[in-house]
Tab-separated table of C-alpha atoms in Angstrom:
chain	number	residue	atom	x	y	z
A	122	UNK	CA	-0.422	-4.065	16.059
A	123	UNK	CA	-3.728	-4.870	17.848
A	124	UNK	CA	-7.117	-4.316	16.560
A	125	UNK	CA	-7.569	-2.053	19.412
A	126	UNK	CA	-4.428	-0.098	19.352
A	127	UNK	CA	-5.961	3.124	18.041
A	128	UNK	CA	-8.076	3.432	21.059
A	129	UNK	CA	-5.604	2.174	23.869
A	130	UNK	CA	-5.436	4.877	26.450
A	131	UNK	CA	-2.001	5.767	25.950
A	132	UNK	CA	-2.754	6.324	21.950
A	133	UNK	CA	-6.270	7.859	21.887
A	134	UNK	CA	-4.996	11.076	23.392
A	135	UNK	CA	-1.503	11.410	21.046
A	136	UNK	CA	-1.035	14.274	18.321
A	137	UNK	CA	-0.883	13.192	15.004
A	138	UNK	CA	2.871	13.402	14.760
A	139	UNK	CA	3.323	11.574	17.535
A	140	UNK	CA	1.205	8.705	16.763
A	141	UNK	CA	3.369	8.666	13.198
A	142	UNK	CA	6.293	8.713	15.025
A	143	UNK	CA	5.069	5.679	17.148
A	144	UNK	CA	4.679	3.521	13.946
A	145	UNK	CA	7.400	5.076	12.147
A	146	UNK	CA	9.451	4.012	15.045
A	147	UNK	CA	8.483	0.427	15.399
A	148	UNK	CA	9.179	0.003	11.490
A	149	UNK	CA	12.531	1.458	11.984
A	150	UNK	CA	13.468	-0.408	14.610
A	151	UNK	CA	11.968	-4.298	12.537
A	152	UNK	CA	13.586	-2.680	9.269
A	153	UNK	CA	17.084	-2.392	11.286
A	154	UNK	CA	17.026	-4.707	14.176
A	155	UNK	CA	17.508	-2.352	16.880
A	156	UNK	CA	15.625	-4.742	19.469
A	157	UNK	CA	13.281	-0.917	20.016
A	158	UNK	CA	16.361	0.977	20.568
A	159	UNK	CA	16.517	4.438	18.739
A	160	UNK	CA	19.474	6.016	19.153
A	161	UNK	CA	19.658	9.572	19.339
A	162	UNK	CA	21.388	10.211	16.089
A	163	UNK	CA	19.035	8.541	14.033
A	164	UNK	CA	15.978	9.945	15.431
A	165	UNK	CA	15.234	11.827	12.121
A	166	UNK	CA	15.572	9.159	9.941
A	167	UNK	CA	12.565	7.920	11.749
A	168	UNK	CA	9.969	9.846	10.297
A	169	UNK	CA	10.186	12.730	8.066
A	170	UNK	CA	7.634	14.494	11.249
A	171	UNK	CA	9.292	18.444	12.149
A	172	UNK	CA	10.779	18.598	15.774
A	173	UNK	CA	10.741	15.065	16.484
A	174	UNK	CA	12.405	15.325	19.699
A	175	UNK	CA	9.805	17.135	20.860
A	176	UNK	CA	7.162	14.565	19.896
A	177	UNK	CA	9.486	12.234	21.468
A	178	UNK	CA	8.970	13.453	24.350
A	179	UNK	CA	5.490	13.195	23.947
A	180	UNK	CA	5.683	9.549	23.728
A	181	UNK	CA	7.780	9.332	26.622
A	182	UNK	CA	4.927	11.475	28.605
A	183	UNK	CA	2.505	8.930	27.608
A	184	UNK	CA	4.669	5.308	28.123
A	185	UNK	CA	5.234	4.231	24.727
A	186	UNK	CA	8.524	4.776	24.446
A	187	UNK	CA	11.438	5.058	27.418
A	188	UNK	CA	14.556	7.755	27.898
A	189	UNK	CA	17.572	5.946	27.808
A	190	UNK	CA	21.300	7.786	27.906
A	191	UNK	CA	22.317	7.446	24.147
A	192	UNK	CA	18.180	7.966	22.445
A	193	UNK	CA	15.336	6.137	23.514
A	194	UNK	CA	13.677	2.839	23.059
A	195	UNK	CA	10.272	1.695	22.595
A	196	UNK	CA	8.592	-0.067	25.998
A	197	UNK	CA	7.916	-3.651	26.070
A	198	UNK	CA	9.005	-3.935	22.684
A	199	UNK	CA	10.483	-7.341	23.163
A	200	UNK	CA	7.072	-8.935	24.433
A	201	UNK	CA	5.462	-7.934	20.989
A	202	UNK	CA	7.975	-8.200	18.550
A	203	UNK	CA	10.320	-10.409	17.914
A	204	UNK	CA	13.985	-9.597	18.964
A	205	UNK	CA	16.834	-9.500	16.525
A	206	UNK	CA	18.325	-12.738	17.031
A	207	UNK	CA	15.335	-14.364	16.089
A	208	UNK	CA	15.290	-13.063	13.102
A	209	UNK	CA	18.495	-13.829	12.253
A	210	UNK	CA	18.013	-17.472	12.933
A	211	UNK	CA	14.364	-17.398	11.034
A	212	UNK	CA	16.550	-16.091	8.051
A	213	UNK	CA	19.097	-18.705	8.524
A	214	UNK	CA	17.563	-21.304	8.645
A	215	UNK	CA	15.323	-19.965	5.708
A	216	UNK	CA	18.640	-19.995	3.156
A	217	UNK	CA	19.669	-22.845	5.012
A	218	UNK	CA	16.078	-24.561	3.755
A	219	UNK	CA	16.780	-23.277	0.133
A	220	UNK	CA	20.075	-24.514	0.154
A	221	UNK	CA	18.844	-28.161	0.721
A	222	UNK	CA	16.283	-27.734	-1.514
A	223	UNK	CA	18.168	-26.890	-4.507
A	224	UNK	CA	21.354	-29.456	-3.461
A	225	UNK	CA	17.663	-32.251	-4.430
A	226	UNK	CA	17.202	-30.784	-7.053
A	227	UNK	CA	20.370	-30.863	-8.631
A	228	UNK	CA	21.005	-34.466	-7.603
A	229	UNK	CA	17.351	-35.425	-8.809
A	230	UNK	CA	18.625	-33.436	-12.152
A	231	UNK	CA	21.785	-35.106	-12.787
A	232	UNK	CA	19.853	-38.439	-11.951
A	233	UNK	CA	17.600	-37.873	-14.594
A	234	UNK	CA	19.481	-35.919	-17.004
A	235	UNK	CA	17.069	-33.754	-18.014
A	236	UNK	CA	15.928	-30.649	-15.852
A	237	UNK	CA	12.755	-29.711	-18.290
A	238	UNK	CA	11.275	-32.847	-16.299
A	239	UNK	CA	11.019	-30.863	-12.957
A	240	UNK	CA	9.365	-28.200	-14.482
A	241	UNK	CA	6.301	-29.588	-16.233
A	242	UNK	CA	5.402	-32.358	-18.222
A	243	UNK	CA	4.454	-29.906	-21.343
A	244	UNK	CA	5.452	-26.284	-21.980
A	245	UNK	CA	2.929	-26.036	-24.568
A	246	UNK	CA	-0.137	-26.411	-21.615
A	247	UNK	CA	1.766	-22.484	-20.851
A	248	UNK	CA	0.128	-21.574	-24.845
A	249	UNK	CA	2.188	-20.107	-27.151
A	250	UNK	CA	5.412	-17.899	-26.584
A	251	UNK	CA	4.853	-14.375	-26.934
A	252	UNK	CA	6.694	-13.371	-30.065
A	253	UNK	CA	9.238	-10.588	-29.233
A	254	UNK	CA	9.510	-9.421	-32.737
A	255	UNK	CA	7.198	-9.827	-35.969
A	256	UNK	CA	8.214	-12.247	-38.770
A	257	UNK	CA	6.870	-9.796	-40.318
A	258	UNK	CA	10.080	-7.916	-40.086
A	259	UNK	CA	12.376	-10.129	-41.816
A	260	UNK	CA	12.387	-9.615	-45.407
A	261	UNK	CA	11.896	-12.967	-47.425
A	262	UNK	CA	11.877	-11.485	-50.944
A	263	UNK	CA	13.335	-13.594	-53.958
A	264	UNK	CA	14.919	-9.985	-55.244
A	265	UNK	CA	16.987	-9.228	-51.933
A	266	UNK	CA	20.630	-9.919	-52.909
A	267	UNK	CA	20.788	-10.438	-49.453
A	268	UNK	CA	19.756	-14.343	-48.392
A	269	UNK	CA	17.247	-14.005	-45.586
A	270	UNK	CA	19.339	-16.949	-43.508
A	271	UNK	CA	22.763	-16.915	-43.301
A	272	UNK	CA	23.855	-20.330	-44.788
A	273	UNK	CA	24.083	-23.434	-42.600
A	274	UNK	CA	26.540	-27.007	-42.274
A	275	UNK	CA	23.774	-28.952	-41.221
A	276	UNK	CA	20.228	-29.921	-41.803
A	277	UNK	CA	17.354	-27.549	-40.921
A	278	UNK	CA	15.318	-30.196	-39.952
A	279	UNK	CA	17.841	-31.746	-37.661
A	280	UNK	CA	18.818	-30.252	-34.306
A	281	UNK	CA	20.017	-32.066	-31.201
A	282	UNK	CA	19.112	-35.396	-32.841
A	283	UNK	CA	15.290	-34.172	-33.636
A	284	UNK	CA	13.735	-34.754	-36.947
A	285	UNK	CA	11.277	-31.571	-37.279
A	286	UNK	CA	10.205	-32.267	-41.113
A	287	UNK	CA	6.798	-32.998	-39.491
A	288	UNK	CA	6.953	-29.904	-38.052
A	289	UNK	CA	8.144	-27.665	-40.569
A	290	UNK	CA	6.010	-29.363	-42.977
A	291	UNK	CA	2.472	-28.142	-40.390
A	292	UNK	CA	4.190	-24.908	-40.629
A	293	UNK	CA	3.444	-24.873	-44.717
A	294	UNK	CA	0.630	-25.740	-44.540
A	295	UNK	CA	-0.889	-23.481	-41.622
A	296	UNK	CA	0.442	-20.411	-43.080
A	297	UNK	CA	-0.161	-21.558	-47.173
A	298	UNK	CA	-3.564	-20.057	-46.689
A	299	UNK	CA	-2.507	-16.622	-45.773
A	300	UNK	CA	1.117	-15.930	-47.515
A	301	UNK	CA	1.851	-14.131	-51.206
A	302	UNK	CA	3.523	-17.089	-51.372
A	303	UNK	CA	4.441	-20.536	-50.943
A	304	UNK	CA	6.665	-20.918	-47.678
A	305	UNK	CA	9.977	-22.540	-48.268
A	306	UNK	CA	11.654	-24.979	-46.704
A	307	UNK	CA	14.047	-22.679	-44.888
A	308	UNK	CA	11.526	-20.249	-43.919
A	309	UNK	CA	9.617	-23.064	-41.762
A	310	UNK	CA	12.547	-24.269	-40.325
A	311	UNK	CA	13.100	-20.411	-39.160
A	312	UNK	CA	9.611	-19.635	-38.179
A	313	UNK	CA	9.727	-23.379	-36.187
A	314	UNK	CA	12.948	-22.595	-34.422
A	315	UNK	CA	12.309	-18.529	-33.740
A	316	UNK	CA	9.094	-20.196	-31.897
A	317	UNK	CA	10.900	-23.362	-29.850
A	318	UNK	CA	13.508	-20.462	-29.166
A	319	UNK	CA	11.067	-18.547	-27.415
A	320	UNK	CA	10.057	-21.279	-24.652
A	321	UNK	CA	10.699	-20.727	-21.699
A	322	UNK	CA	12.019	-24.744	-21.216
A	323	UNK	CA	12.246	-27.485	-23.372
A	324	UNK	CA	9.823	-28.589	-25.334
A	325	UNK	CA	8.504	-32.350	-24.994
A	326	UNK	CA	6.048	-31.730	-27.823
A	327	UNK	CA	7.365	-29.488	-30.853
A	328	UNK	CA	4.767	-30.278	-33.158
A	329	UNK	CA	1.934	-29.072	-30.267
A	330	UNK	CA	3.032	-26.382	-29.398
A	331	UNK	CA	3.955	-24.796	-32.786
A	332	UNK	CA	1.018	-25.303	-33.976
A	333	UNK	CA	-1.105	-23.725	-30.983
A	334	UNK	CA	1.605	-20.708	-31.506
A	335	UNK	CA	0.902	-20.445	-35.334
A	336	UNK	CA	-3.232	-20.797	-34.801
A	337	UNK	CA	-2.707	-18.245	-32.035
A	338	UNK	CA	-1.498	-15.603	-34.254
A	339	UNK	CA	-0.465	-16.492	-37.469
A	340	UNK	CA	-0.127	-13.453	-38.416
A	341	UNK	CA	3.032	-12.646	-36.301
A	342	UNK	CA	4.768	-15.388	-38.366
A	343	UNK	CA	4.129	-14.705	-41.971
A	344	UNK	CA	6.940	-13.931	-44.484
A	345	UNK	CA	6.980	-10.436	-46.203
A	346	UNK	CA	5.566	-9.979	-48.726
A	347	UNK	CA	7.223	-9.890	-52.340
A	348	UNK	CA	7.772	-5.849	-52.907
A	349	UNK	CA	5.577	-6.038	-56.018
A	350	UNK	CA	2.721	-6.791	-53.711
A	351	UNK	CA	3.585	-3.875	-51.205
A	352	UNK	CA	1.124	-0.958	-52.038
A	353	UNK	CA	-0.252	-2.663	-55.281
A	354	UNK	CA	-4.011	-1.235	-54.906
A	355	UNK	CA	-6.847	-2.308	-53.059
A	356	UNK	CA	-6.145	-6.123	-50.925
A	357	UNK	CA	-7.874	-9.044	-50.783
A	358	UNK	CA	-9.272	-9.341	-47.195
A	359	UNK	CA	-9.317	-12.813	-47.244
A	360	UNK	CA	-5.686	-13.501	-48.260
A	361	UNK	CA	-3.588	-11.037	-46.957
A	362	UNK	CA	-1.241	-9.222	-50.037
A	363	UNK	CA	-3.080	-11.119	-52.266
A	364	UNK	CA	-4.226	-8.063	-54.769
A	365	UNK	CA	-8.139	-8.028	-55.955
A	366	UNK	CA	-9.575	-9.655	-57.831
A	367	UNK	CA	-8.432	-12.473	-55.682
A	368	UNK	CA	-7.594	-15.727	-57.436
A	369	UNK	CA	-7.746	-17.970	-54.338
A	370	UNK	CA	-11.474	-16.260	-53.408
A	371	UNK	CA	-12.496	-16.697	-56.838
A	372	UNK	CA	-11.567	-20.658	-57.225
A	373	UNK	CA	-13.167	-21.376	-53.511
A	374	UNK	CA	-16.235	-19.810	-55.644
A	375	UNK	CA	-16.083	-22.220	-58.659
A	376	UNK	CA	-15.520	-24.807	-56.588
A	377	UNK	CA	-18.183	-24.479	-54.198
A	378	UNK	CA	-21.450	-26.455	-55.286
């Protein structure tokens, strides 16, 4: 519509459920691809106006729209809008766009043989995945009869032809400070994979992008707690289930100068 079109003679003078009918109309007619035909039938699917024949008629009074045998259609819609084989070739040769675009893609992938190169160069520049459930869930307790992993055939720290002992090894050490208790071997290689499981492509740089997800929020990732710790009294606020007097707290005391 034109800047001016609420002031054009024909429109300045039109109720207000005629001028809704007017741009209901011209919606209807885009949305459907009636080239500005409305047949009679489908009239009040136009607008949800009362009596719209009757403000039909006031558009016809004014010009906008033109009496034809089977409804009405709008005037000089063509020379506005466009008509509906345009559209249909716009949209064609849209998919037909897309459709060469991904056939590149897929030969530039199979070239390559790796897709995660298209994408970007490192998903950890995204930060760290969003973790959709709290390690702090999982129970790690040395009482559960339950192991916390089921067992495995193969090496933790080897998957697709990786070595993550690096990694698992950062993943001690950044979450020493605030566990009950040392982290295992198998719990690092759990909290490393839950996070690489959580990217949303593959990961150039494991170590990297761990680590920004552990420094993030560590807190998201710790083991629970050993159940003799759970309630015990008043807790250190330093090291989390660590009961007071803290031990840790009171070495970094004797050990400062």
């Amino acid at each position: 519509m034109d800047d001016q079109f609420p002031t054009h003679r024909k429109v300045r003078h039109l109720s207000d459920q005629a001028f809704r009918l007017f741009v209901s109309g011209l919606c209807w007619c885009n949305d459907n691809l009636t080239d500005g035909v409305i047949p009679e039938r489908d009239l009040r699917f136009v607008s949800d106006i009362r009596a719209p024949k009757r403000y039909a008629s006031e558009l016809v009074s004014v010009g906008l729209w033109e009496r034809t045998d089977s409804g009405w259609c709008v005037h000089d819609y063509l020379e506005y809008q466009p008509s509906a084989d345009q559209i249909r070739k716009q949209r064609d040769d849209k998919r037909a766009r897309q459709e060469r675009w991904l056939g590149r893609k897929r030969d530039q992938s199979r070239s390559q043989g790796d897709t995660s190169q298209d994408v970007s160069d490192d998903v950890a520049e995204d930060g760290p995945p969003i973790p959709s459930q709290s390690h702090s869930q999982h129970n790690f307790s040395s009482q559960s009869s339950i192991p916390p992993y089921p067992a495995r055939d193969h090496d933790d720290n080897q998957t697709d032809g990786q070595d993550f002992s690096q990694v698992d090894e950062m993943v001690k050490r950044e979450l020493a400070p605030l566990a009950a208790q040392p982290i295992t071997d198998q719990q690092a290689a759990q909290i490393r994979h839950d996070i690489l499981g959580r990217a949303r492509s593959t990961v150039k740089n494991p170590y990297r992008y761990v680590l920004r997800a552990l420094r993030a929020d560590p807190s998201q990732y710790l083991p629970q707690p050993p159940r003799e710790h759970r309630g015990a009294g008043r807790m250190c606020p330093t090291h989390p289930y660590m009961a007071e007097p803290c031990r840790s707290c009171a070495a970094d005391r004797i050990a400062k100068p």
